[in-house]
Short mmCIF file of N, CA and C in Angstrom, two decimals:
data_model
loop_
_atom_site.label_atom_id
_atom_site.label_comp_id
_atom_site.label_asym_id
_atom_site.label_seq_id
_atom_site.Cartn_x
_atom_site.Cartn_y
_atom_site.Cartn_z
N UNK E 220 74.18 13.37 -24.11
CA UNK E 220 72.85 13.92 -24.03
C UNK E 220 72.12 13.62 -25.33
N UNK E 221 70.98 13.32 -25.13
CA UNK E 221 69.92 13.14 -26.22
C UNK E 221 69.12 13.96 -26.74
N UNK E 222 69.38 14.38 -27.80
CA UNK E 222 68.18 15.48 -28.13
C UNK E 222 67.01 14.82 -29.24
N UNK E 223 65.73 15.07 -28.63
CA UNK E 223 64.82 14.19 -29.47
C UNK E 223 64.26 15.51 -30.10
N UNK E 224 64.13 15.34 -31.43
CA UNK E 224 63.06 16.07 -33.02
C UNK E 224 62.66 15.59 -32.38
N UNK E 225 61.40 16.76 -32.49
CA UNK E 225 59.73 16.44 -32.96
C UNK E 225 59.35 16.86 -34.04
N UNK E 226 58.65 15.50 -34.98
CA UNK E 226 58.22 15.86 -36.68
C UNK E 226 57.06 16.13 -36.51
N UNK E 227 56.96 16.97 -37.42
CA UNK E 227 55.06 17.29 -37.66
C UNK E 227 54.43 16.44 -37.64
N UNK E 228 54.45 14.97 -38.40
CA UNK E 228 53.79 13.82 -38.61
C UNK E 228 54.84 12.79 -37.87
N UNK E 229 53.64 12.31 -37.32
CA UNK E 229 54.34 11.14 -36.62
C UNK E 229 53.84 9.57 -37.75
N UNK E 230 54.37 8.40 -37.03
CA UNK E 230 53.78 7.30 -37.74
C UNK E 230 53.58 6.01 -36.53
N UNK E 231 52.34 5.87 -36.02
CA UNK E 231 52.28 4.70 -35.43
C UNK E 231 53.39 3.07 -35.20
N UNK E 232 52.98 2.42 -34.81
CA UNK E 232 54.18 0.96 -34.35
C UNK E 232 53.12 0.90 -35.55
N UNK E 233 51.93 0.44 -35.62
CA UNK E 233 50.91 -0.51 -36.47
C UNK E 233 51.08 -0.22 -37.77
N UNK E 234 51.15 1.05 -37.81
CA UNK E 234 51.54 1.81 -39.29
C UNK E 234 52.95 1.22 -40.12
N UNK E 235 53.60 1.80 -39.02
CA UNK E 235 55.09 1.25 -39.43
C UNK E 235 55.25 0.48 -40.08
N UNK E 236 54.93 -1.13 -39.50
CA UNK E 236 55.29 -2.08 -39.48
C UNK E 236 54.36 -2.14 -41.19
N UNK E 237 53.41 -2.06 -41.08
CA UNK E 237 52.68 -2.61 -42.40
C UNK E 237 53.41 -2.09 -43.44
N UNK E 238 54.06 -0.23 -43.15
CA UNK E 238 54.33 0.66 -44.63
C UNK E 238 55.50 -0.54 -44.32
N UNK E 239 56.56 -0.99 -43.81
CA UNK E 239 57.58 -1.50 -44.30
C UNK E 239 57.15 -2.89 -44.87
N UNK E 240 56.61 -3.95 -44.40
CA UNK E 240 55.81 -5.13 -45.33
C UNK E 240 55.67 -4.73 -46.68
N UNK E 241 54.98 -3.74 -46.92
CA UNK E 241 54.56 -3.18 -48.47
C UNK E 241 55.72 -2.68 -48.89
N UNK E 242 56.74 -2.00 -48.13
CA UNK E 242 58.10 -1.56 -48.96
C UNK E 242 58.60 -2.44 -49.25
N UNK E 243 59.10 -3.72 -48.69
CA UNK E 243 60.25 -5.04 -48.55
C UNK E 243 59.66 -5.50 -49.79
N UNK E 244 58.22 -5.46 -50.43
CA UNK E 244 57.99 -6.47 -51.55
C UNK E 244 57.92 -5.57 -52.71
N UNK E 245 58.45 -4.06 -52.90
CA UNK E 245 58.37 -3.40 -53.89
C UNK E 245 60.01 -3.09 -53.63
N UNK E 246 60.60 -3.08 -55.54
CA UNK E 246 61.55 -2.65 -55.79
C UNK E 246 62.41 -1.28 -54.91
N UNK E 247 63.77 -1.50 -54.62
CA UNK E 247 64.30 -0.38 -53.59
C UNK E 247 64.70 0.73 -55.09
N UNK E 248 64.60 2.02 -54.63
CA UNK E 248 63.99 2.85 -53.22
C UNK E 248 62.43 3.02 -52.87
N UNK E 249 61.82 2.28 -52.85
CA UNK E 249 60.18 2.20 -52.49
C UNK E 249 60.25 3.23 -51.21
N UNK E 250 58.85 4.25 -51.35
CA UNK E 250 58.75 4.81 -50.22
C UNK E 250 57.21 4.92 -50.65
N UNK E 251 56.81 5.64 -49.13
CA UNK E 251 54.76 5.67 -49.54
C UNK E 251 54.64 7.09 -49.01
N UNK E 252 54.28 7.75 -49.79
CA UNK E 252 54.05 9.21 -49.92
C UNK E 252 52.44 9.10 -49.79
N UNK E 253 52.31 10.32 -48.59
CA UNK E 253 50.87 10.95 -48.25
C UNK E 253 50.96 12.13 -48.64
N UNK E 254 49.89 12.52 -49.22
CA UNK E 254 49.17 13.88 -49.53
C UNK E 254 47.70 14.10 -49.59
N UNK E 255 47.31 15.34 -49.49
CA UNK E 255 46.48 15.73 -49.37
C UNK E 255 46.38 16.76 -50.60
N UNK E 256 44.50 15.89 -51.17
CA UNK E 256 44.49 16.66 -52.52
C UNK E 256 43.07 17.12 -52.45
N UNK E 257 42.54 18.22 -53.02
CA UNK E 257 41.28 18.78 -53.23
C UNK E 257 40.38 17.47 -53.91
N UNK E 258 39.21 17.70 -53.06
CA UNK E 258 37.87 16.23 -53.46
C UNK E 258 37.61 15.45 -51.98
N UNK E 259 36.92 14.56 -52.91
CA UNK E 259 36.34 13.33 -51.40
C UNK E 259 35.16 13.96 -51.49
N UNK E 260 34.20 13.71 -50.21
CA UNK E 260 33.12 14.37 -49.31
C UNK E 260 33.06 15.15 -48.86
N UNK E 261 34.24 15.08 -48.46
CA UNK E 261 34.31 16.66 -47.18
C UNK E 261 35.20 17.70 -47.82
N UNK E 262 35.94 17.90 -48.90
CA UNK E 262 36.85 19.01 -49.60
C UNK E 262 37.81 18.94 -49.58
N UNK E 263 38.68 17.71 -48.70
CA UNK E 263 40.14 17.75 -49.18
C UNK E 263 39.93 15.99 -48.68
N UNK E 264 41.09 14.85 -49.33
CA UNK E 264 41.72 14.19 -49.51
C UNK E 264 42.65 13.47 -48.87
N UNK E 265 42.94 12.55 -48.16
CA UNK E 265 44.42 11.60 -48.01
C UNK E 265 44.38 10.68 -49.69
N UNK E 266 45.44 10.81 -49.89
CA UNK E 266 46.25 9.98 -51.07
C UNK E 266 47.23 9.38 -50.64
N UNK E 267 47.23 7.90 -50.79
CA UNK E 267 48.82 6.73 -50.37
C UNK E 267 49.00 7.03 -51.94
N UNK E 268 50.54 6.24 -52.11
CA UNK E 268 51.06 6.11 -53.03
C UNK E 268 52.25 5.65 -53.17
N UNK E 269 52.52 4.74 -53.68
CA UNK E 269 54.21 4.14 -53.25
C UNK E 269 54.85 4.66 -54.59
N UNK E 270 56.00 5.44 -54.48
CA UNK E 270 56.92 6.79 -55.07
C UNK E 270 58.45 6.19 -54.64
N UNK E 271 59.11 6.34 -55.93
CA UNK E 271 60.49 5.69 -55.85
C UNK E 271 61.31 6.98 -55.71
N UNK E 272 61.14 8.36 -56.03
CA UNK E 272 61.32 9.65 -55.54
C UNK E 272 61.45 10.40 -54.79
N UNK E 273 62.03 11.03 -53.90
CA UNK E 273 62.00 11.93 -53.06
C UNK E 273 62.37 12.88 -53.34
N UNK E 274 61.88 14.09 -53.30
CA UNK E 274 61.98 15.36 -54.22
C UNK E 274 63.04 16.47 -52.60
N UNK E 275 63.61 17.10 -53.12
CA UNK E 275 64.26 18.22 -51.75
C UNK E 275 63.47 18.98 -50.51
N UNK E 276 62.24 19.24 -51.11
CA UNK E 276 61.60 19.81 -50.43
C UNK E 276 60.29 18.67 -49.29
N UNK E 277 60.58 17.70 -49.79
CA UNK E 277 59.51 16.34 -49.19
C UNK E 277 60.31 16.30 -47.41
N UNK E 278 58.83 16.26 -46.45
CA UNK E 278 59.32 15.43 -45.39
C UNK E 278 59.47 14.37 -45.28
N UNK E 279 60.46 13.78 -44.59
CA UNK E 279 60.97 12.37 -44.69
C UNK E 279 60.67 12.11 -43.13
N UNK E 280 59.58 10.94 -43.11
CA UNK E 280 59.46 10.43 -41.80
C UNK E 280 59.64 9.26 -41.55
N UNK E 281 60.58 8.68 -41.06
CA UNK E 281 60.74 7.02 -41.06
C UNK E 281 60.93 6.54 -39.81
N UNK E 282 60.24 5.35 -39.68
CA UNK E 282 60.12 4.32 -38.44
C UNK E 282 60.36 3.07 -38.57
N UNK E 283 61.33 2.27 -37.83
CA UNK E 283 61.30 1.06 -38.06
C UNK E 283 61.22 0.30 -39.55
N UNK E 284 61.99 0.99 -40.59
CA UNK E 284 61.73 0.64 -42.00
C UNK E 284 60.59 0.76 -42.54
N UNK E 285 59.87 2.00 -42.23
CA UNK E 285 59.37 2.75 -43.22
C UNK E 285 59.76 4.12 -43.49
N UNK E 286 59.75 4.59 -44.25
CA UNK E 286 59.59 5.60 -45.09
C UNK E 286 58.45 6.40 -45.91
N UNK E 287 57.97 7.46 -45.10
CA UNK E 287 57.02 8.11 -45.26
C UNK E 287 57.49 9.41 -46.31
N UNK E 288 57.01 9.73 -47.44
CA UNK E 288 57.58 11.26 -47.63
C UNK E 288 56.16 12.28 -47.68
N UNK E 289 56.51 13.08 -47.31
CA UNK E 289 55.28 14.29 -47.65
C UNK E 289 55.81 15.49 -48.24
N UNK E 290 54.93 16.00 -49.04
CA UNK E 290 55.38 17.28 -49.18
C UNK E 290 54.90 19.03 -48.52
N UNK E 291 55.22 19.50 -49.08
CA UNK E 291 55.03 20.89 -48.60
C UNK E 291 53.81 21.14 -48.13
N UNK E 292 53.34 21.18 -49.39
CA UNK E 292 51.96 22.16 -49.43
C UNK E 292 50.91 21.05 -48.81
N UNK E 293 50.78 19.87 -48.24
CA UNK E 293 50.46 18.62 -47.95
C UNK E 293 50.58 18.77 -46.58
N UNK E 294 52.04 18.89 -45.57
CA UNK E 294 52.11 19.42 -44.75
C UNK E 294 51.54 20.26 -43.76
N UNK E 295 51.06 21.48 -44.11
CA UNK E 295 50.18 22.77 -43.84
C UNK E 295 48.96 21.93 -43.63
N UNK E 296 48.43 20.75 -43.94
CA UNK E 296 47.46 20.37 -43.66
C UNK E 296 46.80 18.81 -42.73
N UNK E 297 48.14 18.47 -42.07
CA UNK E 297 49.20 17.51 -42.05
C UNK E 297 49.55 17.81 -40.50
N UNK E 298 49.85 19.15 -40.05
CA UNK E 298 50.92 18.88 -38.92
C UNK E 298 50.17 18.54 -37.85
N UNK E 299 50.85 17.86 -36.80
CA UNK E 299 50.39 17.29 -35.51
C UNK E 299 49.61 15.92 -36.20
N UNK E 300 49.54 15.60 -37.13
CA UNK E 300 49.08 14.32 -37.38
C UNK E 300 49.48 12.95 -37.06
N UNK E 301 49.41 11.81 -37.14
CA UNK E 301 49.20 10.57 -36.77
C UNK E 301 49.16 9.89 -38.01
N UNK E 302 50.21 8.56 -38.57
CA UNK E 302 49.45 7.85 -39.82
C UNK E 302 49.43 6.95 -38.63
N UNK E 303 48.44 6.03 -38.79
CA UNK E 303 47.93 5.00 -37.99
C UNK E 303 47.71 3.70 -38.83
N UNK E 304 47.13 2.75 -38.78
CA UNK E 304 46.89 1.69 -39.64
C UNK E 304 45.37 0.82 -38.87
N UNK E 305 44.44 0.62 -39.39
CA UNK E 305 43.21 -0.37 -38.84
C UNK E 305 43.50 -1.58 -39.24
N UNK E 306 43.01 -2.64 -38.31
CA UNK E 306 42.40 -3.92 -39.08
C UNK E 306 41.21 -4.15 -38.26
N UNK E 307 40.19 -4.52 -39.06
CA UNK E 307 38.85 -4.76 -38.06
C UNK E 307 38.23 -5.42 -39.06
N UNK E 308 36.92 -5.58 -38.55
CA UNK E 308 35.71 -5.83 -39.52
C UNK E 308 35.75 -5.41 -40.72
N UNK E 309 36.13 -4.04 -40.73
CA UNK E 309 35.68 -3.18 -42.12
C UNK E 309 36.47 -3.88 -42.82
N UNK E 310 38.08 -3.55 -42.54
CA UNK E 310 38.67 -4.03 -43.29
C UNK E 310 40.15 -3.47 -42.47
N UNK E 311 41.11 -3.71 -43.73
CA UNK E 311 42.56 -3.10 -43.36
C UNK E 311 42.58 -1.50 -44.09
N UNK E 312 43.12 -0.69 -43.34
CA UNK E 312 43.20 0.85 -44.15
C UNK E 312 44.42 1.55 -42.97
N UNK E 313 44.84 2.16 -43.88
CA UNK E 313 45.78 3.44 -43.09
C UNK E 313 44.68 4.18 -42.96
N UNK E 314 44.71 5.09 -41.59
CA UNK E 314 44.16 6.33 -40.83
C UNK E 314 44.75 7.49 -40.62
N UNK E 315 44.72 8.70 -41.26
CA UNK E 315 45.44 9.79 -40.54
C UNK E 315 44.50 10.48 -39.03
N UNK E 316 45.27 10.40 -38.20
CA UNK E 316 44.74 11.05 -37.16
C UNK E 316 44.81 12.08 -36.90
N UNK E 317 44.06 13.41 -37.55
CA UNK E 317 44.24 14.89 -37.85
C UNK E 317 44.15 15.75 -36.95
N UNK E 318 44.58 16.53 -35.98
CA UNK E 318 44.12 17.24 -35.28
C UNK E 318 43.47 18.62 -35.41
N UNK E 319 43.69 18.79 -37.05
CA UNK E 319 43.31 19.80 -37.79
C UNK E 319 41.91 19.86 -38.62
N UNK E 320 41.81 18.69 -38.70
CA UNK E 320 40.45 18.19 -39.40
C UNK E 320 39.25 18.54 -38.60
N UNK E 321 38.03 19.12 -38.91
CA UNK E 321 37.09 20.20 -38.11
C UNK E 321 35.94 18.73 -38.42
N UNK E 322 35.96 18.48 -39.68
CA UNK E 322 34.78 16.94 -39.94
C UNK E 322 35.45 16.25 -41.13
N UNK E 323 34.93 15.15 -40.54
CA UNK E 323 35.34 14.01 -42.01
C UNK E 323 34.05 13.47 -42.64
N UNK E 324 34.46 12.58 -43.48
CA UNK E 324 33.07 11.55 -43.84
C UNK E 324 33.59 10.33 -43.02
N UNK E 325 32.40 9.74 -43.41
CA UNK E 325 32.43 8.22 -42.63
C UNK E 325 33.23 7.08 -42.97
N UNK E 326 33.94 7.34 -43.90
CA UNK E 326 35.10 6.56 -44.86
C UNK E 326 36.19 6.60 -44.00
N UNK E 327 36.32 8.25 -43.52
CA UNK E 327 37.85 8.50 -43.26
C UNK E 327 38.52 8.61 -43.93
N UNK E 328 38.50 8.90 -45.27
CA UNK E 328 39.45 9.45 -46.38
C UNK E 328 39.24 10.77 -46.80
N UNK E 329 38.26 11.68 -46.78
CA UNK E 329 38.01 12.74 -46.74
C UNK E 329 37.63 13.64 -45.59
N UNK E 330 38.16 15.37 -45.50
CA UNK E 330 37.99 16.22 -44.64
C UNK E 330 37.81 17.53 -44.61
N UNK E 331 37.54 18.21 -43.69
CA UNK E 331 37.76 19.39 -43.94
C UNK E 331 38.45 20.25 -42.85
N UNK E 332 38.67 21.17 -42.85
CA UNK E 332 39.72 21.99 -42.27
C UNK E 332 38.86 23.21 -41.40
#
């Protein structure tokens, strides 16, 4: 029998695949840590960051060779989310897909709750 977790944060195929591209060409243990920090437009923040660290209390979400960590207090603002990845016109960017987020700006890097 199979028992499938469900993580707070999930991570897209599109996502995946890119955070591991960007891991494979940075020194191991490369991982890309999201958080959420006070600022932006709208009052809170997504922050990437590639972190050779994983602290005890960090969620660890990995797909297909990536490695996502988050932390706590990041989390709470975080769950039921989506990292996603664009390529279009604009450009290339990771997307969190928030279900918690009430408005963003037009960037998509800032929100509010």
């Amino acid at each position: 029998m199979t028992v499938e977790i469900s993580l707070p944060v999930t991570v897209s195929a599109r996502a995946a695949r890119r955070i591991a591209a960007i891991l494979s060409a940075e020194p191991a243990p490369a991982m890309l840590r999201l958080a959420v920090t006070g600022g932006g437009c709208s009052g809170f923040q997504y922050n990437f960051a590639l972190d050779d660290a994983q602290l005890d209390e960090d969620l660890v979400v990995e797909k297909d060779g990536a490695r996502v960590l988050i932390d706590p207090v990041s989390l709470d603002f975080l769950a039921g989310s989506e990292i996603d990845f664009t390529d279009d016109l604009i450009g290339q960017a990771f997307k969190v897909n928030n279900p918690n987020a009430t408005a963003s700006c037009g960037c998509g890097t800032s929100f509010t709750v």
